[in-house]
Amino acid sequence: MGNCFSDVAGGRAAVGGSAAAASAAAGNDAVDHFLKSRGLYGSQIELSFSATNMRDRDVLSKSDPMLVVYTKGRDGTLTEAFRTEVVLNSLNPTWIAKHTITFQFEVVQSLEFHAYDVDTQFHNMDVKSVEDARKLLINYSKDTMKHRMLKLEEQQFLGEASCVLSEVVTRPSRSLTLDLVYREDPMVSGNPRRCGQLIVHAEECISSKTTTEMILKCSNLEYKDLFSRSDPFLLISKIVEVGVPIPVCKTEVLKNDHHPVWKPVFLSIQQVGSKENPLMIECFNFSSSGKHDLIGKVQKSLADLEKLHSSGEGEHLFLPPTAGNNYQNKELKSQIFVEKFSQSSRHTFLDYLTGGCELNFMVAIDFTASNGNPRLPDSLHYVDPSGRLNAYQRAIIEVGEVLQFYDSDKRFPAWGFGARPIDGPVSHCFNLNGSNNHCEVDGVQGIMIAYTSALYNVSLAGPTLFGPVISNAALIASQSLANGGRKYFVLLIITVRMR
């Protein structure tokens, strides 16, 4: 089994899977599994593409367009991710090939699209890149593949467009229309020429959102330890076509218990394949060495387990024959029972967006004297003439650029605290834009402008008190709720860490 800690208590905790995941620490594999199984992040998105009014680069016929998708890094570097097929003689193509990408809420996923007119002489070549061909294990040398694969530099460029994946998935229709633009000379600045439109559509790749919750218990487990009772836990695996079990869930370890009742386990249809797919449920006696003893096992599908729950009956565990013995599976007195079996539909983050839920971003900035004189380079508030961002500016950008796509009006409440405005007492919640009436600014750039302006219009003071800004944020959220709003409010408080 493995994956256990050296100490017994830690080892027991480490074995626990779905039940322990809800309270596990951030960064833990169990947390990742817990969140993914409930669709809270990492959704698979299928992107489809079409275009209208594209440039015609052919003389005797229409263009034969192909689309190339790139991911764009924070430094602006492009990495090719996908190519569509070539659509013959069309200025309004709808490509069949789809691009699957993992949507990550917490990341700004920049995409860039390049459209090409593929010359007739290349139509019998594979449009895939060399790297795609290598992944498909095509039995050619790299040099041969380069010769066979379509080279973009030999095709006529039709135009480009770019967006952030969040812009697509936050649209009610999950479709985004982009202008295709063309620059005669990419090195020369100026307004690019529009040459058609690209439509990007997103669909979530989920075959089923059904999740099963079960409470499993056993009775009359056999003794495996000489001087104490067993410490049992369950391992649930799905059986794939080749007969190999793939683990999908573990329970916690229960100490000295021969009639264990484990905490609820959650299994999604995605994890197990279908309700009829066979599952292997194995009961082990925990060992701190990682070599856990098999107490017994049983093979059942979710449909079978549902029937066990309905009947209230148990199923006997069995042990497979050991090497050198000819007897069949040994049926044990130990039984497994399904004490609870319920199914529910787990909504994903994208479901909430489609249903009209929004995220509203609010920010509060620490202007206490502990940040240092803003006019000196060692201050956390120092505004570098070279354009280098200080710590506060970086925090605003990093969080704001992610959340802004989920707020329809992009008007963000912004406050400061711990400073003395001109001709006034120390304030622990003042509007960052200097207004006496409203606290909102336009977009992330509006926060940046208001923050820089405030640095020249307040005197850093103290102490550090969060209460007033939290109260203001809570008031805005409660008013939205009272008015029937479907909004989730995020308050970012940026403050200095005391050493």
XYZ file of C-alpha atoms in Angstrom:
499
model
C 0.000 0.000 0.000
C 2.660 2.528 1.031
C 2.148 6.288 1.307
C 2.104 6.132 5.083
C 3.941 8.254 7.630
C 6.640 6.778 9.856
C 4.672 7.458 13.033
C 1.570 5.369 13.680
C -0.822 8.272 14.278
C 0.350 10.087 11.163
C 0.137 6.885 9.193
C -3.458 6.307 10.164
C -4.327 9.864 9.175
C -2.469 9.534 5.879
C -4.425 6.459 4.841
C -7.727 8.335 5.053
C -8.983 9.561 1.690
C -12.391 10.943 0.889
C -13.617 11.286 4.449
C -10.506 13.028 5.698
C -10.155 15.218 2.669
C -12.677 17.801 3.760
C -10.491 18.908 6.659
C -7.059 18.293 5.174
C -4.494 21.033 4.811
C -4.107 23.086 1.655
C -1.715 21.562 -0.858
C -2.548 18.038 0.348
C -3.284 15.487 -2.369
C -6.445 14.563 -0.462
C -7.675 18.162 -0.743
C -6.956 18.181 -4.471
C -8.937 14.977 -4.881
C -11.768 16.272 -2.693
C -12.122 19.502 -4.685
C -11.789 17.873 -8.093
C -14.371 15.190 -7.282
C -16.839 17.971 -6.476
C -16.029 20.063 -9.525
C -14.735 22.982 -7.484
C -11.758 23.573 -9.729
C -9.885 22.091 -12.637
C -12.931 21.621 -14.883
C -12.248 20.191 -18.320
C -13.432 22.610 -21.002
C -13.938 21.806 -24.676
C -13.397 24.786 -26.968
C -14.943 24.904 -30.425
C -14.265 27.529 -33.079
C -15.916 29.219 -36.035
C -15.201 32.389 -37.988
C -16.975 34.841 -40.251
C -15.882 37.210 -43.049
C -12.284 36.026 -43.150
C -9.749 37.356 -45.638
C -9.671 35.748 -49.066
C -6.082 35.062 -50.095
C -6.823 32.766 -53.052
C -7.251 34.057 -56.600
C -9.429 31.399 -58.213
C -11.102 30.105 -55.061
C -11.694 31.018 -51.433
C -9.241 30.632 -48.579
C -8.714 27.227 -46.952
C -8.493 28.296 -43.285
C -6.930 26.508 -40.326
C -6.775 27.800 -36.744
C -3.812 27.416 -34.395
C -4.307 27.874 -30.636
C -1.495 29.084 -28.388
C -1.229 29.489 -24.635
C 0.400 32.752 -23.633
C 2.758 32.943 -20.659
C 3.043 35.891 -18.293
C 6.206 36.920 -20.136
C 4.343 36.939 -23.454
C 5.850 33.724 -24.815
C 3.542 31.615 -26.985
C 3.304 27.836 -26.769
C 1.404 26.013 -29.462
C -1.395 23.922 -27.923
C -3.699 22.842 -30.753
C -4.481 22.953 -34.470
C -7.838 22.528 -36.164
C -8.366 20.769 -39.452
C -8.316 22.680 -42.739
C -11.724 23.789 -44.056
C -11.700 24.011 -47.858
C -12.941 27.069 -49.753
C -14.626 28.911 -46.905
C -14.530 32.442 -45.530
C -17.012 31.449 -42.816
C -15.577 28.180 -41.513
C -16.843 26.071 -38.637
C -14.083 23.763 -37.505
C -14.965 20.272 -36.280
C -11.849 19.635 -34.196
C -12.228 20.674 -30.542
C -9.553 21.770 -28.102
C -9.769 20.429 -24.543
C -8.240 22.578 -21.832
C -8.357 22.520 -18.033
C -10.067 25.623 -16.688
C -8.397 26.917 -13.520
C -10.300 29.627 -11.702
C -7.236 30.904 -9.850
C -5.086 31.378 -12.975
C -5.269 33.985 -15.752
C -5.176 31.653 -18.759
C -4.303 33.765 -21.787
C -4.980 32.301 -25.231
C -3.960 33.514 -28.657
C -5.397 32.348 -31.974
C -3.677 32.508 -35.379
C -5.581 31.765 -38.585
C -3.799 30.557 -41.736
C -4.769 29.925 -45.340
C -3.301 26.509 -46.121
C -1.906 26.227 -49.618
C -3.400 23.506 -51.826
C -0.111 21.636 -52.162
C -0.132 20.991 -48.374
C -3.664 19.613 -48.127
C -2.503 15.990 -47.994
C -0.204 16.666 -45.041
C -1.026 16.174 -41.395
C -1.887 19.510 -39.801
C -0.583 18.382 -36.413
C 2.622 19.808 -35.018
C 5.755 17.720 -34.574
C 5.132 17.497 -30.838
C 1.587 16.215 -31.414
C 2.926 13.565 -33.724
C 5.461 12.440 -31.151
C 2.704 12.148 -28.543
C 0.716 9.972 -30.932
C 3.772 7.698 -31.284
C 3.906 7.952 -35.079
C 6.651 5.596 -36.255
C 8.780 8.115 -38.064
C 12.000 9.847 -37.141
C 11.799 13.448 -35.968
C 13.309 14.717 -39.229
C 10.779 12.710 -41.250
C 7.931 14.098 -39.165
C 9.137 17.634 -39.720
C 9.029 16.974 -43.441
C 5.533 15.483 -43.291
C 4.001 17.940 -40.817
C 2.489 21.225 -41.941
C 4.891 24.162 -41.520
C 3.142 27.364 -40.505
C 5.794 29.606 -42.000
C 4.875 28.254 -45.441
C 1.199 29.236 -45.094
C -0.470 32.607 -45.610
C -1.351 34.394 -42.391
C -5.014 35.465 -42.175
C -5.221 37.178 -38.799
C -4.994 36.777 -35.054
C -7.078 37.286 -31.915
C -6.567 36.807 -28.200
C -8.594 36.442 -25.013
C -8.512 35.045 -21.494
C -10.321 31.745 -20.932
C -12.302 33.315 -18.078
C -13.808 35.776 -20.571
C -15.363 32.857 -22.442
C -16.700 30.779 -19.551
C -18.232 33.787 -17.743
C -20.465 34.667 -20.714
C -24.059 33.446 -20.246
C -23.874 31.815 -23.675
C -20.268 30.676 -23.092
C -19.468 32.151 -26.501
C -17.088 35.029 -27.133
C -16.724 36.892 -30.437
C -13.270 38.306 -31.157
C -12.038 40.545 -33.950
C -9.437 38.915 -36.162
C -6.755 41.502 -36.879
C -3.872 41.644 -39.322
C -0.714 43.726 -39.183
C 1.128 44.270 -42.445
C 4.344 44.669 -40.464
C 4.310 43.305 -36.874
C 7.350 45.447 -36.046
C 5.551 48.691 -36.890
C 3.065 50.109 -34.391
C -0.309 51.335 -35.553
C -3.889 50.250 -35.795
C -4.131 46.712 -37.198
C -6.586 45.941 -39.957
C -9.721 43.985 -39.041
C -10.244 40.908 -41.170
C -13.185 38.947 -39.852
C -14.369 37.617 -36.545
C -13.557 34.494 -34.541
C -16.191 32.888 -32.316
C -14.905 30.806 -29.394
C -17.431 28.581 -27.612
C -16.848 26.623 -24.378
C -18.585 23.509 -23.106
C -17.805 21.703 -19.872
C -16.685 18.099 -20.402
C -18.678 16.271 -17.761
C -20.432 13.038 -18.551
C -22.220 12.968 -15.218
C -22.353 15.186 -12.145
C -23.934 12.520 -9.957
C -22.135 11.807 -6.678
C -22.883 8.911 -4.348
C -22.510 9.209 -0.583
C -22.153 5.954 1.350
C -21.582 4.908 4.938
C -19.989 1.461 5.065
C -19.585 -0.784 8.080
C -18.257 -4.263 8.763
C -19.014 -6.886 11.371
C -17.023 -9.755 12.883
C -13.702 -8.809 11.345
C -11.031 -11.431 11.908
C -8.106 -10.815 14.247
C -4.852 -9.973 12.488
C -2.837 -8.708 15.458
C -1.570 -11.046 18.179
C -2.077 -8.780 21.174
C -4.797 -6.373 20.058
C -7.726 -5.962 17.754
C -7.312 -4.960 14.141
C -7.100 -1.349 12.935
C -9.248 -1.601 9.784
C -9.680 0.673 6.798
C -11.286 0.212 3.378
C -9.758 0.676 -0.047
C -12.197 1.012 -2.958
C -10.900 0.418 -6.497
C -12.588 0.332 -9.886
C -11.978 -2.622 -12.197
C -10.953 -1.552 -15.703
C -11.357 -3.640 -18.848
C -8.000 -5.388 -18.515
C -8.982 -6.487 -15.009
C -6.572 -4.213 -13.175
C -7.962 -2.470 -10.053
C -7.408 1.305 -9.917
C -7.794 2.839 -6.416
C -10.370 5.643 -6.240
C -11.127 6.043 -2.525
C -9.907 5.162 0.999
C -11.557 5.453 4.370
C -9.920 6.518 7.608
C -8.302 3.958 9.933
C -10.377 2.906 12.960
C -8.285 1.706 15.889
C -9.043 -1.590 17.688
C -12.431 -2.091 16.072
C -13.882 -5.355 14.791
C -17.274 -3.793 14.037
C -16.140 -0.575 12.334
C -18.436 2.109 10.939
C -16.476 4.498 8.750
C -17.193 8.114 7.950
C -19.093 8.784 4.709
C -17.263 8.215 1.441
C -18.090 10.084 -1.761
C -17.807 8.545 -5.213
C -18.676 10.369 -8.414
C -19.812 8.609 -11.560
C -16.753 10.092 -13.244
C -14.529 8.228 -10.800
C -16.129 4.814 -11.180
C -17.308 4.973 -14.801
C -20.927 3.887 -14.260
C -23.219 2.440 -11.597
C -22.759 -1.005 -13.149
C -18.953 -0.876 -13.247
C -17.471 -3.450 -10.823
C -15.717 -2.108 -7.734
C -13.290 -3.985 -5.504
C -13.757 -3.159 -1.820
C -10.830 -4.386 0.271
C -10.599 -4.276 4.060
C -7.061 -3.982 5.432
C -5.518 -4.050 8.874
C -3.333 -0.978 9.170
C 0.405 -1.461 9.744
C 2.846 1.373 10.433
C 5.348 -0.389 8.140
C 3.042 0.226 5.178
C 2.563 -3.532 4.627
C -1.118 -3.680 5.504
C -2.700 -7.116 5.976
C -5.718 -7.980 3.857
C -8.641 -8.935 6.126
C -11.058 -9.642 3.299
C -12.629 -8.158 0.193
C -15.727 -8.148 -1.949
C -16.537 -7.116 -5.533
C -19.682 -5.056 -6.047
C -20.929 -2.262 -8.298
C -22.633 0.881 -7.032
C -25.916 -0.658 -8.184
C -25.176 -3.756 -6.071
C -24.297 -1.621 -3.053
C -27.566 0.282 -3.444
C -29.447 -3.022 -3.361
C -27.568 -4.068 -0.220
C -28.635 -0.835 1.432
C -32.265 -1.322 0.396
C -32.360 -4.887 1.695
C -30.463 -4.152 4.896
C -28.493 -7.338 4.374
C -24.733 -7.786 4.490
C -22.308 -9.365 2.054
C -19.651 -11.814 3.234
C -16.050 -10.848 2.634
C -13.753 -13.413 1.061
C -10.050 -14.124 0.800
C -8.499 -15.159 -2.518
C -6.559 -18.455 -2.636
C -2.923 -18.199 -1.612
C -0.089 -19.356 -3.844
C 0.200 -23.138 -3.937
C -3.343 -23.785 -2.775
C -6.067 -25.067 -5.059
C -9.117 -24.075 -3.052
C -11.494 -21.401 -4.249
C -12.118 -18.037 -2.616
C -12.535 -18.494 1.120
C -15.785 -17.004 2.403
C -15.398 -15.327 5.794
C -17.796 -14.732 8.666
C -16.970 -11.031 8.281
C -19.644 -9.034 6.485
C -19.891 -5.592 4.947
C -23.058 -3.485 5.202
C -24.158 -0.291 3.447
C -25.665 1.790 6.221
C -26.369 4.809 3.997
C -26.634 5.206 0.227
C -27.715 8.488 -1.363
C -27.117 10.195 -4.674
C -27.050 13.895 -5.481
C -26.030 16.189 -8.305
C -22.850 18.127 -7.571
C -22.821 21.487 -9.286
C -19.527 22.788 -10.626
C -18.140 26.301 -10.446
C -19.167 26.838 -14.063
C -22.742 25.806 -13.225
C -22.924 28.632 -10.702
C -21.571 31.098 -13.273
C -24.134 29.951 -15.820
C -26.846 30.388 -13.193
C -25.943 34.068 -12.804
C -23.648 33.958 -9.767
C -20.961 36.659 -9.709
C -17.828 37.275 -7.681
C -17.487 40.823 -6.365
C -13.996 42.035 -5.549
C -13.242 44.489 -2.725
C -9.849 45.648 -1.489
C -8.547 47.337 1.663
C -4.967 48.630 1.903
C -2.864 49.174 5.022
C -1.544 52.744 5.309
C -0.051 52.434 8.805
C 3.381 53.881 9.539
C 4.886 50.392 9.898
C 5.095 50.301 6.077
C 7.827 52.958 6.102
C 8.041 56.368 4.464
C 6.526 55.975 0.955
C 9.088 58.403 -0.459
C 11.988 56.140 0.518
C 13.006 53.052 -1.496
C 12.885 50.753 1.565
C 9.156 51.410 2.054
C 6.590 48.827 0.987
C 4.620 51.782 -0.460
C 7.514 53.186 -2.495
C 6.424 54.014 -6.050
C 9.442 53.292 -8.212
C 9.876 55.835 -11.067
C 11.149 52.979 -13.251
C 7.696 51.397 -13.148
C 8.666 48.453 -10.964
C 5.657 47.482 -8.867
C 5.823 47.555 -5.083
C 4.441 44.754 -2.893
C 0.975 46.326 -2.603
C 0.678 46.936 -6.325
C 1.705 43.353 -7.085
C -0.938 41.994 -4.703
C -3.650 44.149 -6.304
C -2.677 42.978 -9.791
C -2.255 39.295 -8.893
C -5.664 38.964 -7.229
C -7.596 41.592 -9.167
C -6.670 40.279 -12.608
C -8.097 36.874 -11.678
C -11.345 38.087 -10.098
C -12.219 40.927 -12.493
C -13.627 38.572 -15.135
C -16.283 37.298 -12.737
C -17.682 40.772 -11.948
C -19.975 42.113 -14.687
C -19.607 45.852 -14.005
C -15.972 45.688 -12.851
C -16.568 48.428 -10.279
C -14.666 47.558 -7.121
C -15.018 49.061 -3.618
C -11.547 50.161 -2.475
C -10.581 51.449 0.962
C -7.548 52.417 2.963
C -7.048 52.174 6.712
C -4.597 53.312 9.370
C -3.875 56.769 7.881
C -4.691 60.410 8.552
C -6.339 62.129 5.563
C -5.465 65.809 5.040
C -6.893 67.967 7.850
C -8.566 65.011 9.536
C -8.165 62.413 12.303
C -6.792 58.914 11.791
C -9.254 56.852 9.770
C -9.557 53.085 9.807
C -11.733 53.018 6.704
C -11.545 55.771 4.090
C -12.444 55.664 0.403
C -9.299 55.125 -1.610
C -10.543 57.394 -4.426
C -10.831 60.389 -2.046
C -14.606 60.633 -2.439
C -16.841 61.261 0.540
C -19.842 59.605 -1.125
C -18.803 56.462 -2.951
C -16.039 53.889 -2.605
C -16.051 52.202 -6.021
C -13.404 52.558 -8.718
C -13.367 51.323 -12.311
C -11.452 48.098 -12.757
C -8.095 46.957 -11.447
C -6.439 49.946 -13.086
C -8.820 52.188 -11.130
C -7.601 50.616 -7.880
C -3.990 51.204 -8.914
C -4.649 54.878 -9.745
C -6.602 55.501 -6.523
C -3.907 53.795 -4.450
C -1.103 55.908 -5.952
C -3.142 59.093 -5.491
C -3.874 58.240 -1.849
C -0.163 57.897 -1.091
C 0.236 61.622 -1.794
C -2.893 62.703 0.079
C -2.701 60.909 3.433
C -0.207 60.657 6.272
C 0.699 57.167 7.420
C -0.338 56.599 11.030
C -1.834 53.699 13.028
C -2.768 51.428 14.704
C -3.674 48.498 12.431
C -7.404 47.854 12.779
C -9.368 45.669 10.336
C -12.792 45.951 11.962
C -14.188 49.019 10.139
C -13.326 47.786 6.606
C -14.718 44.319 7.380
C -17.929 45.940 8.670
C -18.265 48.041 5.501
C -17.675 45.004 3.289
C -20.201 42.959 5.283
C -22.768 45.755 4.940
C -22.410 45.788 1.137
C -22.731 42.002 1.009
C -25.801 41.954 3.271
C -27.522 44.665 1.202
C -26.912 42.635 -1.957
C -28.362 39.541 -0.292
C -31.401 41.485 0.925
C -32.018 42.664 -2.648
C -31.950 39.102 -3.966
C -28.461 39.348 -5.453
C -26.562 36.163 -6.323
C -23.101 37.443 -5.560
C -20.095 36.113 -3.691
C -17.982 38.873 -2.157
C -14.211 38.651 -1.815
C -12.467 41.183 0.439
C -8.709 41.420 -0.064
C -6.975 43.020 2.925
C -3.352 43.889 2.111
C -1.284 44.590 5.204
C 2.306 44.506 6.402
C 3.551 41.365 8.134
C 4.873 42.188 11.585
C 8.224 40.573 12.434
